[in-house]
Every structure is written in structure tokens, then in C-alpha cells.
mmCIF file of C-alpha atoms and ligand atoms in Angstrom:
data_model
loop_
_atom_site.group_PDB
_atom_site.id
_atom_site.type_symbol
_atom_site.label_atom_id
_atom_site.label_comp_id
_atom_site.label_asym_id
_atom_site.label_seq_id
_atom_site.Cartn_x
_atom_site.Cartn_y
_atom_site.Cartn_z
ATOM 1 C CA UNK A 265 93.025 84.214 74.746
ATOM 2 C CA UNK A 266 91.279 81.156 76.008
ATOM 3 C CA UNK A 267 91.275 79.831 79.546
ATOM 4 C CA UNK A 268 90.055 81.364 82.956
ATOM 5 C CA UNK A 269 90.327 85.003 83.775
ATOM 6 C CA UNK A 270 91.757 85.605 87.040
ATOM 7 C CA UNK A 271 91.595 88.878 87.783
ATOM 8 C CA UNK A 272 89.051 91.517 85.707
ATOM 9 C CA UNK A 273 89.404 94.790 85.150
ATOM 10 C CA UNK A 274 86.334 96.814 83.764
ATOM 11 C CA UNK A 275 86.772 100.497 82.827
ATOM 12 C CA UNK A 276 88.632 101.550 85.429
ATOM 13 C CA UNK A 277 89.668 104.888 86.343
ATOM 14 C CA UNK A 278 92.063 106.363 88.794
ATOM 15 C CA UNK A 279 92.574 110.402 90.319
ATOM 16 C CA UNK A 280 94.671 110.888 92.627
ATOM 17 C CA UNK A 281 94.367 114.798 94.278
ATOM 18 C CA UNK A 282 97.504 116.861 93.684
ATOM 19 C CA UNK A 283 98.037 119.677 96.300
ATOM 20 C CA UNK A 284 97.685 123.272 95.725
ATOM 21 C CA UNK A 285 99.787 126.038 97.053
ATOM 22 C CA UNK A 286 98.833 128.750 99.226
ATOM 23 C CA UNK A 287 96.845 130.664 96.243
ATOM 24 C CA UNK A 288 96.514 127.324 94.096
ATOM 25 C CA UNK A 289 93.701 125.196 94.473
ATOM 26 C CA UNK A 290 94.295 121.219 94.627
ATOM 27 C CA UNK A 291 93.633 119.215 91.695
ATOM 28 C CA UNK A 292 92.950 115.606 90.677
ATOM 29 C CA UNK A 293 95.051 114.398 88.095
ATOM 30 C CA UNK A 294 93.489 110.936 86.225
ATOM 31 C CA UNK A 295 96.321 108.777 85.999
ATOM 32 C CA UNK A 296 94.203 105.677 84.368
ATOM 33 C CA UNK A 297 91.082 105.956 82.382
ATOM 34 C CA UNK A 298 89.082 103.298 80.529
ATOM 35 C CA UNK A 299 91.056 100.288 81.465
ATOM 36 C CA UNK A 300 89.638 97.101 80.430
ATOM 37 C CA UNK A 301 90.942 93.852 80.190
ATOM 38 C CA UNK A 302 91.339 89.932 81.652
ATOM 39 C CA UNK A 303 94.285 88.525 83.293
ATOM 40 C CA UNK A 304 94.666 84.740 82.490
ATOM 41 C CA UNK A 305 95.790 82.079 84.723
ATOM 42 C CA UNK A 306 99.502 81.429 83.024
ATOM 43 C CA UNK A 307 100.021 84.562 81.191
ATOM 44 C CA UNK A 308 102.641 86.777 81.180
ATOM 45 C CA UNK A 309 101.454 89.922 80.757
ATOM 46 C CA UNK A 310 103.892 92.985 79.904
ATOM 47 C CA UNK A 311 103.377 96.136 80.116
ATOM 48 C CA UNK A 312 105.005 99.425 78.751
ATOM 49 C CA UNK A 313 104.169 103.001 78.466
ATOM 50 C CA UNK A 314 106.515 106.052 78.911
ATOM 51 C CA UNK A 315 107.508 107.283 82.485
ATOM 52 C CA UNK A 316 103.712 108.587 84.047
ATOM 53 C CA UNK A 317 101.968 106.875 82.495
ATOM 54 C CA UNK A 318 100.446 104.973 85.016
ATOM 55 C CA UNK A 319 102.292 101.836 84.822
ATOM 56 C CA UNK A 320 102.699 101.426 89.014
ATOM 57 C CA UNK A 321 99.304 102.637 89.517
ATOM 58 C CA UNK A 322 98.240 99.591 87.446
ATOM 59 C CA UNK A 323 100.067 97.074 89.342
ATOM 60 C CA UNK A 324 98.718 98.244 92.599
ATOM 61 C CA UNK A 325 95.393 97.857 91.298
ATOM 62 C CA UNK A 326 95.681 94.240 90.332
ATOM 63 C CA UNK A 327 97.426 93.588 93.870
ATOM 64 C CA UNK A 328 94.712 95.482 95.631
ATOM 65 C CA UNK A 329 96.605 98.046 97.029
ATOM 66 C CA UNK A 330 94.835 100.876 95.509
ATOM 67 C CA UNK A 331 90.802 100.749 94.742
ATOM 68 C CA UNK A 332 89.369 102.627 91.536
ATOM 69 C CA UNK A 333 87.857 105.860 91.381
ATOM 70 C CA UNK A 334 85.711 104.613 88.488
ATOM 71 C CA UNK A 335 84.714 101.076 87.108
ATOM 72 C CA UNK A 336 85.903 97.695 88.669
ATOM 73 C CA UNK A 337 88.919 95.499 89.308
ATOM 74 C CA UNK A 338 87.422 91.923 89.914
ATOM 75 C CA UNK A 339 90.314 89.227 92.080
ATOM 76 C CA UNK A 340 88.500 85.756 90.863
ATOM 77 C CA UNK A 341 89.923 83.936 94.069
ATOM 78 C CA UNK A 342 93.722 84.225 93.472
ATOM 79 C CA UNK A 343 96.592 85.202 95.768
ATOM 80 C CA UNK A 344 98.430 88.336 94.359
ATOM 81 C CA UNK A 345 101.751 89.635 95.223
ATOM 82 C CA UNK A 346 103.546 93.170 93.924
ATOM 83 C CA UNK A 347 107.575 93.001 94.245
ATOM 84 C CA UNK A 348 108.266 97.076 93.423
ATOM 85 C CA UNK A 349 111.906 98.066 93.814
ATOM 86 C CA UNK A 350 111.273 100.700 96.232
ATOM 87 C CA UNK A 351 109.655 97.607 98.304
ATOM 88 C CA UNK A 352 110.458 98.289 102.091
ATOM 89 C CA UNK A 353 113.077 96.533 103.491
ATOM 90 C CA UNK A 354 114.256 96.832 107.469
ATOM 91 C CA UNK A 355 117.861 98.491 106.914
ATOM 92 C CA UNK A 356 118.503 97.318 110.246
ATOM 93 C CA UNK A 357 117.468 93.666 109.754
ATOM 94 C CA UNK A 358 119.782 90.997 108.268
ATOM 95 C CA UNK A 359 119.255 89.871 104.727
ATOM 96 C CA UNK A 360 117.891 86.938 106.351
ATOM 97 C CA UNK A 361 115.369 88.186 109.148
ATOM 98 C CA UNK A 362 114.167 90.633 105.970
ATOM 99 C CA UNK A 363 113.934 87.525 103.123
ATOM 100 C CA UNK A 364 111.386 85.681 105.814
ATOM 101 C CA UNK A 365 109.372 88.993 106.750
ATOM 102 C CA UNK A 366 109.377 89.582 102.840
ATOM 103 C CA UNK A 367 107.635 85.896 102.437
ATOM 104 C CA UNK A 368 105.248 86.525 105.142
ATOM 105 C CA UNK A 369 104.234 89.195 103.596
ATOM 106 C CA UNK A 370 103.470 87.267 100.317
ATOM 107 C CA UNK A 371 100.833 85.128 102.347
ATOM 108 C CA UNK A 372 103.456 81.979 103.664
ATOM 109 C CA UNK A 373 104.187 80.846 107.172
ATOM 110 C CA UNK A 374 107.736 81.122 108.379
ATOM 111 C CA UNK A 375 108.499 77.514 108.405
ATOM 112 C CA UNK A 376 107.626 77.869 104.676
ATOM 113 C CA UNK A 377 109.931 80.615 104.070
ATOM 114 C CA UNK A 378 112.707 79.252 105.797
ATOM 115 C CA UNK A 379 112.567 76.388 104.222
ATOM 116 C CA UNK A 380 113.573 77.997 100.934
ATOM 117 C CA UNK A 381 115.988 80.575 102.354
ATOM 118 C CA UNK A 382 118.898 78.529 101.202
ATOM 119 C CA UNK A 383 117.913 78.646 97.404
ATOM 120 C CA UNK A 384 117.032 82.529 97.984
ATOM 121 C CA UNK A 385 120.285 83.225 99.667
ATOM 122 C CA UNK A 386 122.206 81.191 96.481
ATOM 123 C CA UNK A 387 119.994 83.186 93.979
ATOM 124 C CA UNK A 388 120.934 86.737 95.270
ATOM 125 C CA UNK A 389 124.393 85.796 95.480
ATOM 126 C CA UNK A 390 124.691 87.599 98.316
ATOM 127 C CA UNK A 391 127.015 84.850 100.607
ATOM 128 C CA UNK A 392 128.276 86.206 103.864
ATOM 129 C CA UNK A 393 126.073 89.177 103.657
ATOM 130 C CA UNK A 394 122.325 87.104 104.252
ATOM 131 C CA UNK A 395 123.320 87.867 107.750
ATOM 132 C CA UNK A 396 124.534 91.946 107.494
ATOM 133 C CA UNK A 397 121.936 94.058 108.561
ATOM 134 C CA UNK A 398 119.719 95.104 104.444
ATOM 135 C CA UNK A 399 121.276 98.939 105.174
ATOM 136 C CA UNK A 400 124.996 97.957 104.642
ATOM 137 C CA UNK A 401 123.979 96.676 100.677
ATOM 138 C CA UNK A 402 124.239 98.344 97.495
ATOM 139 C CA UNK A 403 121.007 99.371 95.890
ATOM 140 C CA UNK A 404 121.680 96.495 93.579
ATOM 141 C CA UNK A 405 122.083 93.573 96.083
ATOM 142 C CA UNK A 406 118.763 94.731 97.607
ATOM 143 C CA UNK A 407 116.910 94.474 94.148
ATOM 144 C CA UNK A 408 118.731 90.996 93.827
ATOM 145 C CA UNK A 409 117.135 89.675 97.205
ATOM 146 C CA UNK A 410 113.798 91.263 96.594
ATOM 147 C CA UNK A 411 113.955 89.049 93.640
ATOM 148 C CA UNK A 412 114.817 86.251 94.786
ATOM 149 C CA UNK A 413 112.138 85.934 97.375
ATOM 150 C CA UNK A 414 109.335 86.343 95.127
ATOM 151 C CA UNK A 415 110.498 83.811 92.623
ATOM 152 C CA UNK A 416 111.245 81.301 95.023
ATOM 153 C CA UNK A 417 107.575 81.883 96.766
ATOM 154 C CA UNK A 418 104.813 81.580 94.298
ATOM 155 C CA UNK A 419 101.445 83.813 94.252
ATOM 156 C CA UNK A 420 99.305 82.992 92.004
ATOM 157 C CA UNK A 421 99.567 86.357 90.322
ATOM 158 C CA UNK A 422 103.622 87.905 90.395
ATOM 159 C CA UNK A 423 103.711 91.497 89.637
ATOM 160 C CA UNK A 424 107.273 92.821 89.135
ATOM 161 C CA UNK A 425 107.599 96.336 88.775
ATOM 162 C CA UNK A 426 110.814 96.979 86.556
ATOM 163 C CA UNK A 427 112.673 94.406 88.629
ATOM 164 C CA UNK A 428 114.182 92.734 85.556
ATOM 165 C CA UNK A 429 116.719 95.448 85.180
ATOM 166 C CA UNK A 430 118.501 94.939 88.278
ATOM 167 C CA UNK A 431 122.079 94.149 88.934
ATOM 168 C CA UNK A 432 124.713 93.406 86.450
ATOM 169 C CA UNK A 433 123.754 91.454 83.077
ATOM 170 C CA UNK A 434 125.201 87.693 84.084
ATOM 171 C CA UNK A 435 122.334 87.961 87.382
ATOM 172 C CA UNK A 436 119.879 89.915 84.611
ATOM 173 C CA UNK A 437 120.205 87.021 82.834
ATOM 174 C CA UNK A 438 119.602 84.464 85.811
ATOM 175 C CA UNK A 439 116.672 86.650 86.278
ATOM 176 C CA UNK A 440 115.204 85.832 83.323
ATOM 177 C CA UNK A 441 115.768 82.081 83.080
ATOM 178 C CA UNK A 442 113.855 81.995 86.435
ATOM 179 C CA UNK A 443 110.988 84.508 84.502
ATOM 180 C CA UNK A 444 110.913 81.768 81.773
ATOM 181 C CA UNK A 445 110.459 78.975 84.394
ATOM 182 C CA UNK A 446 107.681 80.573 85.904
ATOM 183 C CA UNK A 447 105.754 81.438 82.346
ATOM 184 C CA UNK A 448 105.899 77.807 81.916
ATOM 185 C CA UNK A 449 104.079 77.287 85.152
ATOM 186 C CA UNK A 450 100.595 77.988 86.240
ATOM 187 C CA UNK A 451 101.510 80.896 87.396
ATOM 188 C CA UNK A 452 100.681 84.212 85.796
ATOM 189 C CA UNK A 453 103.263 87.296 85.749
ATOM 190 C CA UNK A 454 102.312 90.890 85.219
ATOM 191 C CA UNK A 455 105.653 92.707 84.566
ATOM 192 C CA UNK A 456 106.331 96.679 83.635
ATOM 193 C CA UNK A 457 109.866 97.041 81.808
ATOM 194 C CA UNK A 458 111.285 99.714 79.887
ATOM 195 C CA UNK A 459 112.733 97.911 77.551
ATOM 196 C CA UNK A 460 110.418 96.787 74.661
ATOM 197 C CA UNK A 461 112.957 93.993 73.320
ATOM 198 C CA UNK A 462 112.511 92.917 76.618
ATOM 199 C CA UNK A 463 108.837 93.022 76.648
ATOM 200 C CA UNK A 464 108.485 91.480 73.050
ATOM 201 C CA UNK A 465 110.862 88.386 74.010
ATOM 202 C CA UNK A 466 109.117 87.515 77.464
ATOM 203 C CA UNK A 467 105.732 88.007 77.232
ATOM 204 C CA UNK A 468 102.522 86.416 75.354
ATOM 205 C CA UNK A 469 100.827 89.831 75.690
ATOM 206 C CA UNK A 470 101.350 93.244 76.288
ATOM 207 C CA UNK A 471 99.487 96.433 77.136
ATOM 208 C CA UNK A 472 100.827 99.259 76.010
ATOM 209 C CA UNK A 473 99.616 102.641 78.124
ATOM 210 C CA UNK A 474 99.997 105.767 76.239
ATOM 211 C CA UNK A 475 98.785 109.076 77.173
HETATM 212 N N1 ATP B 1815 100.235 108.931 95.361
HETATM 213 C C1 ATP B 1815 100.191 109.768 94.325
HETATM 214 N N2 ATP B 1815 99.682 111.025 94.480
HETATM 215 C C2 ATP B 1815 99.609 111.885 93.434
HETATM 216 N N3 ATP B 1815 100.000 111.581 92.166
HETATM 217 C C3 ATP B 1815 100.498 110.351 91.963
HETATM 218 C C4 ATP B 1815 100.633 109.381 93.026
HETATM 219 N N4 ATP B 1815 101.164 108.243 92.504
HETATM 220 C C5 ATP B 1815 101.373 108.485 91.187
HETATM 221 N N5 ATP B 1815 100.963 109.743 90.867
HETATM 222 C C6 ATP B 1815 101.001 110.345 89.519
HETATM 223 O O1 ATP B 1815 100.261 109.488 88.651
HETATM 224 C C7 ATP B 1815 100.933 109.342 87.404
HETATM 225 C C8 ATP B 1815 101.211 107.867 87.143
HETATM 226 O O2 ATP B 1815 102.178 107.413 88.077
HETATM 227 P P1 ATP B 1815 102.802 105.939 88.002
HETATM 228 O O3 ATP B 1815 103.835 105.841 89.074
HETATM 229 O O4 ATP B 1815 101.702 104.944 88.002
HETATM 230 O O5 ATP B 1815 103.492 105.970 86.549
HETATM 231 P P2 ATP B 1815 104.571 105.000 85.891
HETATM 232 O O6 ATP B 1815 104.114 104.743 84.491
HETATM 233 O O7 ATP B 1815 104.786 103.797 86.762
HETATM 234 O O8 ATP B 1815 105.860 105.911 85.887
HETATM 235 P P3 ATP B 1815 107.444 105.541 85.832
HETATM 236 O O9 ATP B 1815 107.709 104.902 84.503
HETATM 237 O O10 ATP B 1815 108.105 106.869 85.968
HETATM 238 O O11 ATP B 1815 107.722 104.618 86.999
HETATM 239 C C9 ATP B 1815 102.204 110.186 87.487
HETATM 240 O O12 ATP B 1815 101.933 111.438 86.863
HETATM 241 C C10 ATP B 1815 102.416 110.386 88.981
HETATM 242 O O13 ATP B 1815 102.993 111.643 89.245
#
């Protein structure tokens, strides 16, 4: 792969301590061991591995969220955001109020994120409802605005964590056509999917974590 790495990662290791019982001692499990490789500016970068196998734990290590136990994750200078299902919303915000916290959260100014909330609120198809406090949507409409934020806003480095399976296959679709735009662009996407068609269509490389 030519081009600048972005972001380095150099045998890195994590643990995290698992809690004993009353007679059990706690233990550290290593969820990632060994992990070496370059992130390129304009990559898209898949990744796949069976349920534990540290496929989250990765992501938050690129975005910084987590720090190895062992060996080094090096940001070149690049702006980094994770968009994880599970992401927090405010349940008793609007769509709205939680799109613009959601973008200030990804490093922009709120003038900046209102200024795209009309293309968001189009994207997640979620009309009337932009303005219904985030608790009164399905788990679905939810993914669909998490979504659309972060691929309206643009990080140097997106990392989706299995958000390309949300909602029903015509807004899967739409989901992907905006994917494709952005692997076109400058901008470099980490992505964890299930789905190894999915993986083997979209991205230029993968990593495959197996344990
Ligand atoms: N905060 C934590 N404390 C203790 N163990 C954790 C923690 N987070 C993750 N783990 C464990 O580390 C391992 C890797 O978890 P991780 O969520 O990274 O896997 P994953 O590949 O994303 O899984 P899935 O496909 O099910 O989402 C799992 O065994 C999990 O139980």
C-alpha cells in the first residue's frame, strides 16, 4: 500500500480485568495481542472476526478511546471519529437537538452542524420525527440518524462499528452508496461487518481477527 500512514499501530496488546466472585480471583482476559499494521489516508479498511474477537476493542483504539496495555497506537495528526450503534443518544432530546450534540461531538461547531441538518434529516428519513424526543424511535430509526450524522460530517478517519446493517435493505443500500462516496474521497473508513460479501465488495483491505 503506498501513500501516508495515518494512524500506526505497533504490537499492540489489550487486557481488560474480569471480576472474580466471592471465592474466585479476578482475571485479565487479552482481548488483542500482536496487532500491527498502518492505516492509509483513503483506505477503507474492513474488518471481520467472529463475535469476541476483539473487533470493538480495535476501533476504540484507533479513536483513542482505549490506550494499550502493550505496544503502541501512533494518531499521525488526523481527526478520528467512532459511530458504534450502542452510541449514546439523549432519549429525551429531539432527533434534532441529538443530530447537533452528535456533530459536536465529532469535533464541529454548531453553526457547522446545523448547517447540514437538512441533508441529515432527508438521509434518515425520519420527517416529522427530527423533532420527537430520540426515546419515542425504533431501534432502527436511531441507527439511521447515527448514520447519517457521521456521513454528512467528515473526520478524517470514520470508524463504523457494524452500522451498515441497519434498517431495512432500500436505506442499507443508501447506506452504502454514501460508503462508496466517501472511499472515493480522502477520507479513510475503518468498518467491522459481519458479513464477508459485504466486506469483500467495500473494502481495499481487510483484517481478519481470529482467535
Ligand atoms: N470493558 C470490558 N471489560 C471486560 N471485558 C471486555 C470489555 N470489553 C470487551 N471485553 C471482552 O473482550 C473481548 C472482545 O470484545 P469486543 O467487544 O472487542 O469483541 P467484538 O469482536 O467486537 O465482538 P462482537 O462481534 O460480539 O461485537 C470479549 O471477550 C469481551 O467480552
Amino acid at each position: 500500500m503506498s501513500g501516508d500512514a495515518i494512524i500506526s499501530l505497533r504490537d499492540v496488546g489489550v487486557r481488560y480485568k474480569r471480576r472474580g466472585g466471592l471465592f474466585v480471583p479476578s482475571r485479565y482476559y487479552q482481548a488483542l495481542e500482536g496487532i500491527t499494521f498502518d492505516l492509509y489516508r483513503g483506505e477503507t479498511l474492513g474488518i471481520v472476526g467472529r463475535n469476541g474477537a476483539g473487533k470493538s476493542t480495535l476501533l476504540r483504539l484507533i479513536a483513542g478511546i482505549i490506550q494499550p496495555d502493550s505496544g503502541q497506537v501512533i494518531n499521525h495528526g488526523v481527526t478520528v471519529s467512532l459511530l458504534a450503534l450502542q452510541a449514546g443518544f439523549d432519549g429525551e432530546l429531539s432527533g434534532i437537538d441529538n443530530a447537533v450534540i452528535s456533530g459536536m461531538l465529532l469535533g464541529y461547531s454548531r453553526y457547522q452542524v446545523e448547517s447540514h441538518l437538512d441533508e441529515i434529516a432527508a438521509f434518515a428519513e425520519l420527517g416529522d420525527f427530527m423533532e420527537e424526543p430520540v426515546k419515542t424511535y425504533s431501534s432502527g430509526m436511531r441507527s439511521r440518524l447515527g448514520f447519517a450524522v457521521a456521513i454528512h460530517m467528515s473526520p478524517d478517519v470514520l470508524l463504523l462499528d457494524e452500522v451498515l446493517s441497519v434498517g431495512d435493505q432500500s436505506f442499507r443500500q443508501k447506506a452504502e452508496k454514501a460508503m462508496m462516496k466517501k472511499i472515493c474521497s480522502d477520507q479513510s473508513v475503518v468498518f467491522v461487518s459481519h458479513s464477508d460479501e459485504q466486506i469483500n465488495r467495500i473494502s481495499d483491505r481487510k483484517i481478519c481477527l481470529d482467535r
